[in-house]
PDB file of C-alpha atoms and ligand atoms in Angstrom:
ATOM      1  CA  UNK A   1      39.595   4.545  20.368  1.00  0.00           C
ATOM      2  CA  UNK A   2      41.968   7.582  20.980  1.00  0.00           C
ATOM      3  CA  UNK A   3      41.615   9.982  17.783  1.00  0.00           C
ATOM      4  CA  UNK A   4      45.217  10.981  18.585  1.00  0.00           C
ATOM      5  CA  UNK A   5      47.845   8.753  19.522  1.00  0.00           C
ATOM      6  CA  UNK A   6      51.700   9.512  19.392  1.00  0.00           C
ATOM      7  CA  UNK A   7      54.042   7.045  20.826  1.00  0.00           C
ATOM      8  CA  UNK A   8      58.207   7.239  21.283  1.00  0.00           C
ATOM      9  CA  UNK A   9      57.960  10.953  19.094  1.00  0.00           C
ATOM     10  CA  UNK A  10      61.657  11.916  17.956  1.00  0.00           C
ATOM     11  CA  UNK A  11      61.780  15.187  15.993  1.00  0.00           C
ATOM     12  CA  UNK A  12      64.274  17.389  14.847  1.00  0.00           C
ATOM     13  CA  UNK A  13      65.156  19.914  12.435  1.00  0.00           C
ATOM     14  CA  UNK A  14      68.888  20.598  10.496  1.00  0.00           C
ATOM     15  CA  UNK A  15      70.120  23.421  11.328  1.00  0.00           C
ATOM     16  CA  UNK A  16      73.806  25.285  10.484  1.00  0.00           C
ATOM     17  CA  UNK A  17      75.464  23.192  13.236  1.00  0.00           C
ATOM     18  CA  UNK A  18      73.862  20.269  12.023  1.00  0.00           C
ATOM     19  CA  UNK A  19      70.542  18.306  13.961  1.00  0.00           C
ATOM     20  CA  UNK A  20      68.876  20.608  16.451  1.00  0.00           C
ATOM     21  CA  UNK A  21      66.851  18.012  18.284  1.00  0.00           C
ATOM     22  CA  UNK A  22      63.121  19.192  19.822  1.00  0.00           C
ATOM     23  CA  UNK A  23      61.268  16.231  20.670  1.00  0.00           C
ATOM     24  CA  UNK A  24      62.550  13.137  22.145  1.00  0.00           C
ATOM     25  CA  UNK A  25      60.525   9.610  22.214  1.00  0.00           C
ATOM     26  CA  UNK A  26      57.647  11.455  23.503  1.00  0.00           C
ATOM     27  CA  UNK A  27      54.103   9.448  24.040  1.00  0.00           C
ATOM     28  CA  UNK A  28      50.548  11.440  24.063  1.00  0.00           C
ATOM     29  CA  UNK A  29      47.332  10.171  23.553  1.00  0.00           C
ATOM     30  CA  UNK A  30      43.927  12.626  23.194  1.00  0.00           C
ATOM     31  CA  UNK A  31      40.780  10.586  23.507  1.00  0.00           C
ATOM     32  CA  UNK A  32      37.110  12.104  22.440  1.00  0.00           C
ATOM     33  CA  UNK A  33      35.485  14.304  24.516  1.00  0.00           C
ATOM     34  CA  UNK A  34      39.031  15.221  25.567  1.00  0.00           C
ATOM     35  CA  UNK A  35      40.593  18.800  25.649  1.00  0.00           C
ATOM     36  CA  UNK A  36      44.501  18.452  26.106  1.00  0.00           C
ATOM     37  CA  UNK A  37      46.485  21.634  26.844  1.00  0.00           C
ATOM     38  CA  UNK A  38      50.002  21.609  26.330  1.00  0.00           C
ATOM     39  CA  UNK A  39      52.332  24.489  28.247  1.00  0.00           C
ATOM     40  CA  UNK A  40      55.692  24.990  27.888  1.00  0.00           C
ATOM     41  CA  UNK A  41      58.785  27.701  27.766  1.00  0.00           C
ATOM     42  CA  UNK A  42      58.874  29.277  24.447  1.00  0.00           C
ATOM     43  CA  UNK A  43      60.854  26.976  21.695  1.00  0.00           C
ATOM     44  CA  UNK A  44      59.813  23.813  24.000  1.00  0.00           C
ATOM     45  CA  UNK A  45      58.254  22.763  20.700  1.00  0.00           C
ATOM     46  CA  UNK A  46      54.759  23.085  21.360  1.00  0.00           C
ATOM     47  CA  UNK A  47      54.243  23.931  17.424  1.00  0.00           C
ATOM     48  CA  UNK A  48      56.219  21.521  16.252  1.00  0.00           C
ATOM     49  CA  UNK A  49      54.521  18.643  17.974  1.00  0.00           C
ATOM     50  CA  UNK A  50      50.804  20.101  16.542  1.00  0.00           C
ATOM     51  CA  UNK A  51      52.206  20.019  13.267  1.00  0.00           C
ATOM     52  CA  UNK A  52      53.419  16.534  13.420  1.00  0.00           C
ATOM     53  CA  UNK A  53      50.018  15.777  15.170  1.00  0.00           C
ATOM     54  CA  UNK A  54      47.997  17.688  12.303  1.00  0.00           C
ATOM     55  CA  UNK A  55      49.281  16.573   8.976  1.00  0.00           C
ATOM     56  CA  UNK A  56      51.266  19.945   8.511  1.00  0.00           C
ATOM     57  CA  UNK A  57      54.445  17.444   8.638  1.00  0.00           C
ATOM     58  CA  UNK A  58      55.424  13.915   8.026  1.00  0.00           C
ATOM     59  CA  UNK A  59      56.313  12.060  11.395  1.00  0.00           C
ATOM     60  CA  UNK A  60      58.642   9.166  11.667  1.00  0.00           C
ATOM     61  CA  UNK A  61      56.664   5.775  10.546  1.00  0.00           C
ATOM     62  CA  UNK A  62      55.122   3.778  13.771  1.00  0.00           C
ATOM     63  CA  UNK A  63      55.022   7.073  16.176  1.00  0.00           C
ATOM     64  CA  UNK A  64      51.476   9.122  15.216  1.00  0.00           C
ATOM     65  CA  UNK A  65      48.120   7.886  14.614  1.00  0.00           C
ATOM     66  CA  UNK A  66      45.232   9.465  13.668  1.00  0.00           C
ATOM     67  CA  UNK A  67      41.820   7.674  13.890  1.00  0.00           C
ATOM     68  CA  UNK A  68      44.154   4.617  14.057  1.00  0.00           C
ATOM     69  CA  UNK A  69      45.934   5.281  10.778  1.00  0.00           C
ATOM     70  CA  UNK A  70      49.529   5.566  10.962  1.00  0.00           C
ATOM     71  CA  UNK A  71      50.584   9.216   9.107  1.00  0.00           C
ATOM     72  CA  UNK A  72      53.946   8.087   8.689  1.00  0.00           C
ATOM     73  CA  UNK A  73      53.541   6.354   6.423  1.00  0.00           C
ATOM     74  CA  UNK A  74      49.709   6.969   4.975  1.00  0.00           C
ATOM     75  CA  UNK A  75      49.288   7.530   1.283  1.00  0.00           C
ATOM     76  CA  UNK A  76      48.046  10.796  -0.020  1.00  0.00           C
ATOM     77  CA  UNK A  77      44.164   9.490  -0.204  1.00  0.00           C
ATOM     78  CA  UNK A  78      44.347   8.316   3.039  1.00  0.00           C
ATOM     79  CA  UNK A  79      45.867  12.009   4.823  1.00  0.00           C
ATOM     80  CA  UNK A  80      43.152  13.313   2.302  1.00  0.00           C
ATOM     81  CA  UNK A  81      40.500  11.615   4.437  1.00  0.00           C
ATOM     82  CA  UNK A  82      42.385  12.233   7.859  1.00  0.00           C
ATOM     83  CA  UNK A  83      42.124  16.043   6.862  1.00  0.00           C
ATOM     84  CA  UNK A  84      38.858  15.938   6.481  1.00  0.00           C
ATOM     85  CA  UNK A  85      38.075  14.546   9.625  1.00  0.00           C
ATOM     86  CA  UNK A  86      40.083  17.245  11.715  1.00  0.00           C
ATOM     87  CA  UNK A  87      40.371  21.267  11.867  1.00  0.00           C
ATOM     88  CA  UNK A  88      42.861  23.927  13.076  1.00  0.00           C
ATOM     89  CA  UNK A  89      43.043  27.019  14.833  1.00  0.00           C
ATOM     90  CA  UNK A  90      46.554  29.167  14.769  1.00  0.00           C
ATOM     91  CA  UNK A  91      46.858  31.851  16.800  1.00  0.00           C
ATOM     92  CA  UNK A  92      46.841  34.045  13.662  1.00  0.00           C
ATOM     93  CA  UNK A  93      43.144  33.818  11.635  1.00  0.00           C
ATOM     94  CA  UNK A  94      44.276  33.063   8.294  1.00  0.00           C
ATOM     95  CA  UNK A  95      40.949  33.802   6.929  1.00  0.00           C
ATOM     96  CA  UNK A  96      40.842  34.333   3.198  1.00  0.00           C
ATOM     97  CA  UNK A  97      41.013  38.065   2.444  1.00  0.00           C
ATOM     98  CA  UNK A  98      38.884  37.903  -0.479  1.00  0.00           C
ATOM     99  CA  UNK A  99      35.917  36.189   0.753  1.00  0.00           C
ATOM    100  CA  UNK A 100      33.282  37.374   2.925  1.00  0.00           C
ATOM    101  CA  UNK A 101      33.253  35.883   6.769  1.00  0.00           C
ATOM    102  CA  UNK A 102      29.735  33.941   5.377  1.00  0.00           C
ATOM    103  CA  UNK A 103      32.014  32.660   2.777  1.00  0.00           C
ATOM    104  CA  UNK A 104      35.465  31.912   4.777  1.00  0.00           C
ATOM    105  CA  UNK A 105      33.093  29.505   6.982  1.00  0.00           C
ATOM    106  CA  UNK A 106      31.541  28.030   4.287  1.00  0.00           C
ATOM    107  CA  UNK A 107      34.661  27.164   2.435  1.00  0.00           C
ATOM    108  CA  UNK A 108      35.688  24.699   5.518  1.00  0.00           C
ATOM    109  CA  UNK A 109      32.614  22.782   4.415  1.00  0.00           C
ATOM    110  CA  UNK A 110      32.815  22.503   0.856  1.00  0.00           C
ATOM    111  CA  UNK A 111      35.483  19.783   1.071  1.00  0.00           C
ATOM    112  CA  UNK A 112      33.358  17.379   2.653  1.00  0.00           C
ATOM    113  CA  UNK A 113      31.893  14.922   1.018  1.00  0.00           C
ATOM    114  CA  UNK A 114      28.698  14.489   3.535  1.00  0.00           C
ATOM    115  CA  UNK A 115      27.587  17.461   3.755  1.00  0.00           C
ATOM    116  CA  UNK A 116      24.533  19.079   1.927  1.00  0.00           C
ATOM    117  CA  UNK A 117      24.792  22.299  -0.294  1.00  0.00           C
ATOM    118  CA  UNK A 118      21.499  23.618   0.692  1.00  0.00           C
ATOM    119  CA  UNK A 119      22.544  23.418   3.911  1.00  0.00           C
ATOM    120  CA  UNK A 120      26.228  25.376   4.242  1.00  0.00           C
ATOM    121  CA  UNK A 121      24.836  28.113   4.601  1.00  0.00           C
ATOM    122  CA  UNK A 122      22.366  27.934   7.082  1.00  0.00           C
ATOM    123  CA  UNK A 123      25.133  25.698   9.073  1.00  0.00           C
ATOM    124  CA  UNK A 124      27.736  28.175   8.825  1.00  0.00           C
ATOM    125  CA  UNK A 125      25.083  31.357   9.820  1.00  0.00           C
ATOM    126  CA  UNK A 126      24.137  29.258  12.960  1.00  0.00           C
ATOM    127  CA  UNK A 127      28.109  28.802  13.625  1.00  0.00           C
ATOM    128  CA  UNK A 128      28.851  32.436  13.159  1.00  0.00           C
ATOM    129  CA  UNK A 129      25.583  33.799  15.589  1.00  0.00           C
ATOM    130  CA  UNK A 130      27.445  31.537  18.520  1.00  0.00           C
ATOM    131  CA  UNK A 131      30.672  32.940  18.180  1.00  0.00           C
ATOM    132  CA  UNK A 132      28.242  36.545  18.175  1.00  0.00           C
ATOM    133  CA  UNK A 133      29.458  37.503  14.585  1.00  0.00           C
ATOM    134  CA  UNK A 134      25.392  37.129  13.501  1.00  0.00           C
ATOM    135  CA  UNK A 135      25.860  40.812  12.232  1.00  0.00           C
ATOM    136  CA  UNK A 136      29.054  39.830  10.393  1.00  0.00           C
ATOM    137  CA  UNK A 137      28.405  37.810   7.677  1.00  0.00           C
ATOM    138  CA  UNK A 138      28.577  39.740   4.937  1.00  0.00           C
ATOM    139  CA  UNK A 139      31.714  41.562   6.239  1.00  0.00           C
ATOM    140  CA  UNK A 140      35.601  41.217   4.762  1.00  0.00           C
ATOM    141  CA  UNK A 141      38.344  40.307   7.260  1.00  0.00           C
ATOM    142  CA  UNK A 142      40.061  43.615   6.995  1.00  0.00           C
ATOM    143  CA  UNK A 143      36.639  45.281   8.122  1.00  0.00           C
ATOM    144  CA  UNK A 144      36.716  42.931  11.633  1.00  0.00           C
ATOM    145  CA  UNK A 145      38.909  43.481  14.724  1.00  0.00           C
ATOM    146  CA  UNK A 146      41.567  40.722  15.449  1.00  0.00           C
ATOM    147  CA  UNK A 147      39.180  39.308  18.061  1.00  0.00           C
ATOM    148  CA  UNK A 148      36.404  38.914  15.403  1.00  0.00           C
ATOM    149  CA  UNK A 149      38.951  37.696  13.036  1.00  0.00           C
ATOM    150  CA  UNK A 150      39.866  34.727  14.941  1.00  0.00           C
ATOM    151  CA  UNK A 151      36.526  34.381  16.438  1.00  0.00           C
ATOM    152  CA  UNK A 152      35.355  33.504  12.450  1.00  0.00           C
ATOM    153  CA  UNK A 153      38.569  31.222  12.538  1.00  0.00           C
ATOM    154  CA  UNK A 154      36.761  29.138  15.294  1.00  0.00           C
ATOM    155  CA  UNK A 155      33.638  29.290  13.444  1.00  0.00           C
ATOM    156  CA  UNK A 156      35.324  28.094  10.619  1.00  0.00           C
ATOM    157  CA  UNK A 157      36.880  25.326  12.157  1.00  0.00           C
ATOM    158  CA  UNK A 158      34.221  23.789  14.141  1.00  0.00           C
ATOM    159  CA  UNK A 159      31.676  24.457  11.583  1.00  0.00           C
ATOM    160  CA  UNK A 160      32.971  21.136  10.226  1.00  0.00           C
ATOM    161  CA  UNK A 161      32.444  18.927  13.306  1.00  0.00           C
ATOM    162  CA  UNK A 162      35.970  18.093  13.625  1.00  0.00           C
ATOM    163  CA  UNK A 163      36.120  14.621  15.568  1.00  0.00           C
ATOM    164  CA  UNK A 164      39.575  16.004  16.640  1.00  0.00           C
ATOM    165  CA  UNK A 165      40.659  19.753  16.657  1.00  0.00           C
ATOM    166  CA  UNK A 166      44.694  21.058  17.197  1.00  0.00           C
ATOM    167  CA  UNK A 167      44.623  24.751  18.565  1.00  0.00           C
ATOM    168  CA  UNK A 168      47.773  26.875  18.772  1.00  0.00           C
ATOM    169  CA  UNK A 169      48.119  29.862  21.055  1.00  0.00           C
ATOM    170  CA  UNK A 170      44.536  30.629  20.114  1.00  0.00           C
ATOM    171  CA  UNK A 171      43.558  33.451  22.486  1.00  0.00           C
ATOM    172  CA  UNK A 172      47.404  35.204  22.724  1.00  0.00           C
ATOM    173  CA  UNK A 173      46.157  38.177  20.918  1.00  0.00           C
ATOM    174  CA  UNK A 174      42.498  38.466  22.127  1.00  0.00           C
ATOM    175  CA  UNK A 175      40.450  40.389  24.933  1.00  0.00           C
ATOM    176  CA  UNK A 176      38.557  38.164  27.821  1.00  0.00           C
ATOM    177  CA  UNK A 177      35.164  38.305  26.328  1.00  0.00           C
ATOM    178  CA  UNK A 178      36.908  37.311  22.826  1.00  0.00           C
ATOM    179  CA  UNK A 179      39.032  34.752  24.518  1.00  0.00           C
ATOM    180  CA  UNK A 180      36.088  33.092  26.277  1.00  0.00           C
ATOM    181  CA  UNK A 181      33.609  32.729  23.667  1.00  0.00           C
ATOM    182  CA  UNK A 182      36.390  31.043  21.549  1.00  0.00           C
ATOM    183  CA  UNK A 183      37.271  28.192  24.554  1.00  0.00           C
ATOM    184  CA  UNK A 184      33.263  27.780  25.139  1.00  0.00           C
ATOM    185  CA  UNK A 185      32.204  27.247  21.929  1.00  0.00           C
ATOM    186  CA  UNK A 186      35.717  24.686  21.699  1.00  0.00           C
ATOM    187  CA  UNK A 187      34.289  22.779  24.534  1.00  0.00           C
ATOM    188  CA  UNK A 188      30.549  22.762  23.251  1.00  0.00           C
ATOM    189  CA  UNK A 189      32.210  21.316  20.710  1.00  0.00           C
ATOM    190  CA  UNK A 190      33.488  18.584  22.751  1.00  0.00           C
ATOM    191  CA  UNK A 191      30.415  17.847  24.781  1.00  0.00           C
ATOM    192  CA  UNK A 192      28.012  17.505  21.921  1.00  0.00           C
ATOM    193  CA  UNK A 193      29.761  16.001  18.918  1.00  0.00           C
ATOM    194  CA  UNK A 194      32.284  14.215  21.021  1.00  0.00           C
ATOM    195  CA  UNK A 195      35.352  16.126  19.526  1.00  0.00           C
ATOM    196  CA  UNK A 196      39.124  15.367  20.800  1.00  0.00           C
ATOM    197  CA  UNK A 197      41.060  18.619  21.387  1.00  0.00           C
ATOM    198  CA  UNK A 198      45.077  19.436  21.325  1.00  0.00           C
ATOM    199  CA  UNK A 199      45.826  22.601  22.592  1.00  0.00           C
ATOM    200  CA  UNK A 200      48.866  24.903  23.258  1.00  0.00           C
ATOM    201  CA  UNK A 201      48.495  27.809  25.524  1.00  0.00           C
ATOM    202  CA  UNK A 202      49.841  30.304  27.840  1.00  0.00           C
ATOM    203  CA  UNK A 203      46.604  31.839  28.566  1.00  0.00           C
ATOM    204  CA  UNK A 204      45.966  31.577  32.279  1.00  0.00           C
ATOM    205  CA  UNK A 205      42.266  32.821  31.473  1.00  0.00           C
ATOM    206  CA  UNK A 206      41.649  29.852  29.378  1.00  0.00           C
ATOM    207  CA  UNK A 207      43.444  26.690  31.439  1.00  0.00           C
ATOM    208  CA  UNK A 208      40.372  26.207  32.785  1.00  0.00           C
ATOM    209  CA  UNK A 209      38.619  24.265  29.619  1.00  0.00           C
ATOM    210  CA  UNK A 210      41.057  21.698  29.919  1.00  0.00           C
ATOM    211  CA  UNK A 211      40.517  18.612  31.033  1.00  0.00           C
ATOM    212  CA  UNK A 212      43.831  17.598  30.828  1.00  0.00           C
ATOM    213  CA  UNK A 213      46.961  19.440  31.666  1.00  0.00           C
ATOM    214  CA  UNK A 214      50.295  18.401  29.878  1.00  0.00           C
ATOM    215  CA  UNK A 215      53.931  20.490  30.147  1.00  0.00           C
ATOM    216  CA  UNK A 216      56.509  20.263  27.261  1.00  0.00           C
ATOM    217  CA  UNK A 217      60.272  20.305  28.297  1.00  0.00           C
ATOM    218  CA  UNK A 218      63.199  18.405  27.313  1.00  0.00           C
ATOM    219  CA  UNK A 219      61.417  17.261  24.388  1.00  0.00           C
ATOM    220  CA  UNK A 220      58.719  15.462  26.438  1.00  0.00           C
ATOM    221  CA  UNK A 221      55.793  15.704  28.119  1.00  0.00           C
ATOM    222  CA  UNK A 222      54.868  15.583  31.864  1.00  0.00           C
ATOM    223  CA  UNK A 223      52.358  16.953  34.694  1.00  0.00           C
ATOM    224  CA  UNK A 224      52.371  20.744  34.837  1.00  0.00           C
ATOM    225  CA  UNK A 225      55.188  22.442  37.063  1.00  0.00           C
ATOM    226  CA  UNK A 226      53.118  23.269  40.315  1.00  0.00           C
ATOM    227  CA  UNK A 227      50.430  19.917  40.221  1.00  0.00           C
ATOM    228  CA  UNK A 228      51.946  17.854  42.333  1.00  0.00           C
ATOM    229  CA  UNK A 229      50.659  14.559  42.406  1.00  0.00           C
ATOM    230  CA  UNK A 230      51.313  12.241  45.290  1.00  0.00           C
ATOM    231  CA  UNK A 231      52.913   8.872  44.111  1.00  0.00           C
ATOM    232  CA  UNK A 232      50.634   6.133  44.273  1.00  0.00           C
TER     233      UNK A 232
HETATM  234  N1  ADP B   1      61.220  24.995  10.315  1.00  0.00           N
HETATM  235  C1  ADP B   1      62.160  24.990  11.270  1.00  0.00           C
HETATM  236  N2  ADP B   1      63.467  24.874  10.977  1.00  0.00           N
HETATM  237  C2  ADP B   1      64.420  24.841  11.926  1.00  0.00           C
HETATM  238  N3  ADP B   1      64.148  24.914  13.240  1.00  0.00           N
HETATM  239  C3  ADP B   1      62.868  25.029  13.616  1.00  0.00           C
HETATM  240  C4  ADP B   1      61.797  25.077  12.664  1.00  0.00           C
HETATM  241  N4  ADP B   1      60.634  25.189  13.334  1.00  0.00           N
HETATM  242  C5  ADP B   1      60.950  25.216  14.640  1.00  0.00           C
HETATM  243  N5  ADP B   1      62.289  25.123  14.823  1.00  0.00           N
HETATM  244  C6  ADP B   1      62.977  25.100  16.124  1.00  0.00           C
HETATM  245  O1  ADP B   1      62.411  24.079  16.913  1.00  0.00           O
HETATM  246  C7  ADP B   1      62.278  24.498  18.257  1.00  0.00           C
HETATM  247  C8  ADP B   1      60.830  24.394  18.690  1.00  0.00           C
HETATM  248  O2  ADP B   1      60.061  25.360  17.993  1.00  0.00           O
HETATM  249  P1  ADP B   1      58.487  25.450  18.170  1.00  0.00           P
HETATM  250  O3  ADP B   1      57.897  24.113  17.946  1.00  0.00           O
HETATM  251  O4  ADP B   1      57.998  26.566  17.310  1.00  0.00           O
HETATM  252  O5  ADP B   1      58.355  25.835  19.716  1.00  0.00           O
HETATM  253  P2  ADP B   1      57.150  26.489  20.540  1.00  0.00           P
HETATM  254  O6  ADP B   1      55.918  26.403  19.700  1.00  0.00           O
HETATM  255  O7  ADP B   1      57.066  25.699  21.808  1.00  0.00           O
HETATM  256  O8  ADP B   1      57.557  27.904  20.826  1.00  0.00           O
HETATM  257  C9  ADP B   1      62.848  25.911  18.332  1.00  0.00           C
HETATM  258  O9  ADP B   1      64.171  25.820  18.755  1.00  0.00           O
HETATM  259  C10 ADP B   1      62.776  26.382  16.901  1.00  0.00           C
HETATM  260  O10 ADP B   1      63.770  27.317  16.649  1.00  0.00           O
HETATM  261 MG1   MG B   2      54.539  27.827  19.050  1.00  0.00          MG
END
């Protein structure tokens, strides 16, 4: 079963001159083991669509499932459950400024009802030495470049075992080292635990984790500009 699957998406927001359309009837599916990237101009409405994917806001009833659930119209235990189930990465960290790095990954696993205590820790040190931030731990955000920072974001987020991950412009403000240790430990990620990605990107270093290439314009999606694929 697909762990995302949006079909006939129409979104829009109210602006001054009334409804500013973004997305129009548009159908995507991300299966497990999957990692989706989605390009497209500025504004296209690459965010939008991730937060409609990811919980962050309501869709229309009938047009986004998660895990087979339909969030449009899901009661507040059920999107409880779906959160659990899924993780984010922004291309800002948001890590809490008041908790150690140890702690920031740890707090993505306290939620969750499965896990053992005893183990957190020991989970989230093992996260943090394959993202290289071993000698980290006991560090604050503000101590930690911006690479680190959102290096301890991905830790954070796939500390959890997501079974399906969203990721927004997650290397835009990284170096290459930074920005590949972030997409390889995404797609170990995939190939052990079976996790669906959904990613936006303009990161030419980084198209190459996907496995599937998707272009947002008019609202919709369709094969990258420049893959042209001969009609069968
Ligand atoms: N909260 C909002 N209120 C009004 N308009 C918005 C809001 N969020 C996004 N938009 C508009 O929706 C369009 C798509 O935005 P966004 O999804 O952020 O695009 P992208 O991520 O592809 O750059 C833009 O025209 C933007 O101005
Ligand atoms: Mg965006």
């Amino acid at each position: 079963m697909n762990v995302l699957a949006i079909s006939g998406l129409s979104y829009g927001f109210r602006g001054p001159q009334g409804e500013v359309s973004v997305l129009h009837g548009l159908d995507l599916a991300v299966a497990p083991e999957e990692i989706v990237i989605v390009t497209g101009p500025s504004g296209s409405g690459k965010s939008t669509l991730l937060s409609l994917a990811g919980l962050l806001r309501r869709p229309p009833p009938g047009t986004v499932h998660l895990f087979g659930v339909d969030v449009g119209t899901a009661g507040e235990a059920a999107l409880g459950a779906l959160r659990g189930r899924m993780r984010f990465v922004f291309q800002k960290s948001y890590l809490v400024a008041g908790l150690t790095v140890l702690e920031n990954v740890i707090a993505s696993l306290v939620a969750l009802p499965e896990t053992n205590r005893r183990f957190d820790d020991i989970r989230a040190r093992r996260m943090l030495e394959n993202v290289g931030l071993a000698d980290k731990v006991g560090a604050y955000p503000h101590q930690l470049s911006g690479g680190q920072q959102q290096r301890v974001a991905v830790a954070r987020a796939l500390v959890a075992l997501p079974e399906l991950l969203i990721v927004d412009e997650p290397t835009a403000a990284l170096d290459r080292e930074a920005a590949r240790i972030v997409v390889d430990q995404i797609r170990l990620l995939t190939q052990t635990m079976g996790c669906g990605v959904l990613m936006t990107t303009h990161d030419d270093r980084i198209m190459d984790v996907a496995t599937r290439r998707l272009h947002l314009a008019d609202g919709r999606l369709s094969q990258p500009p420049g893959e042209w694929h001969a009609p069968c």
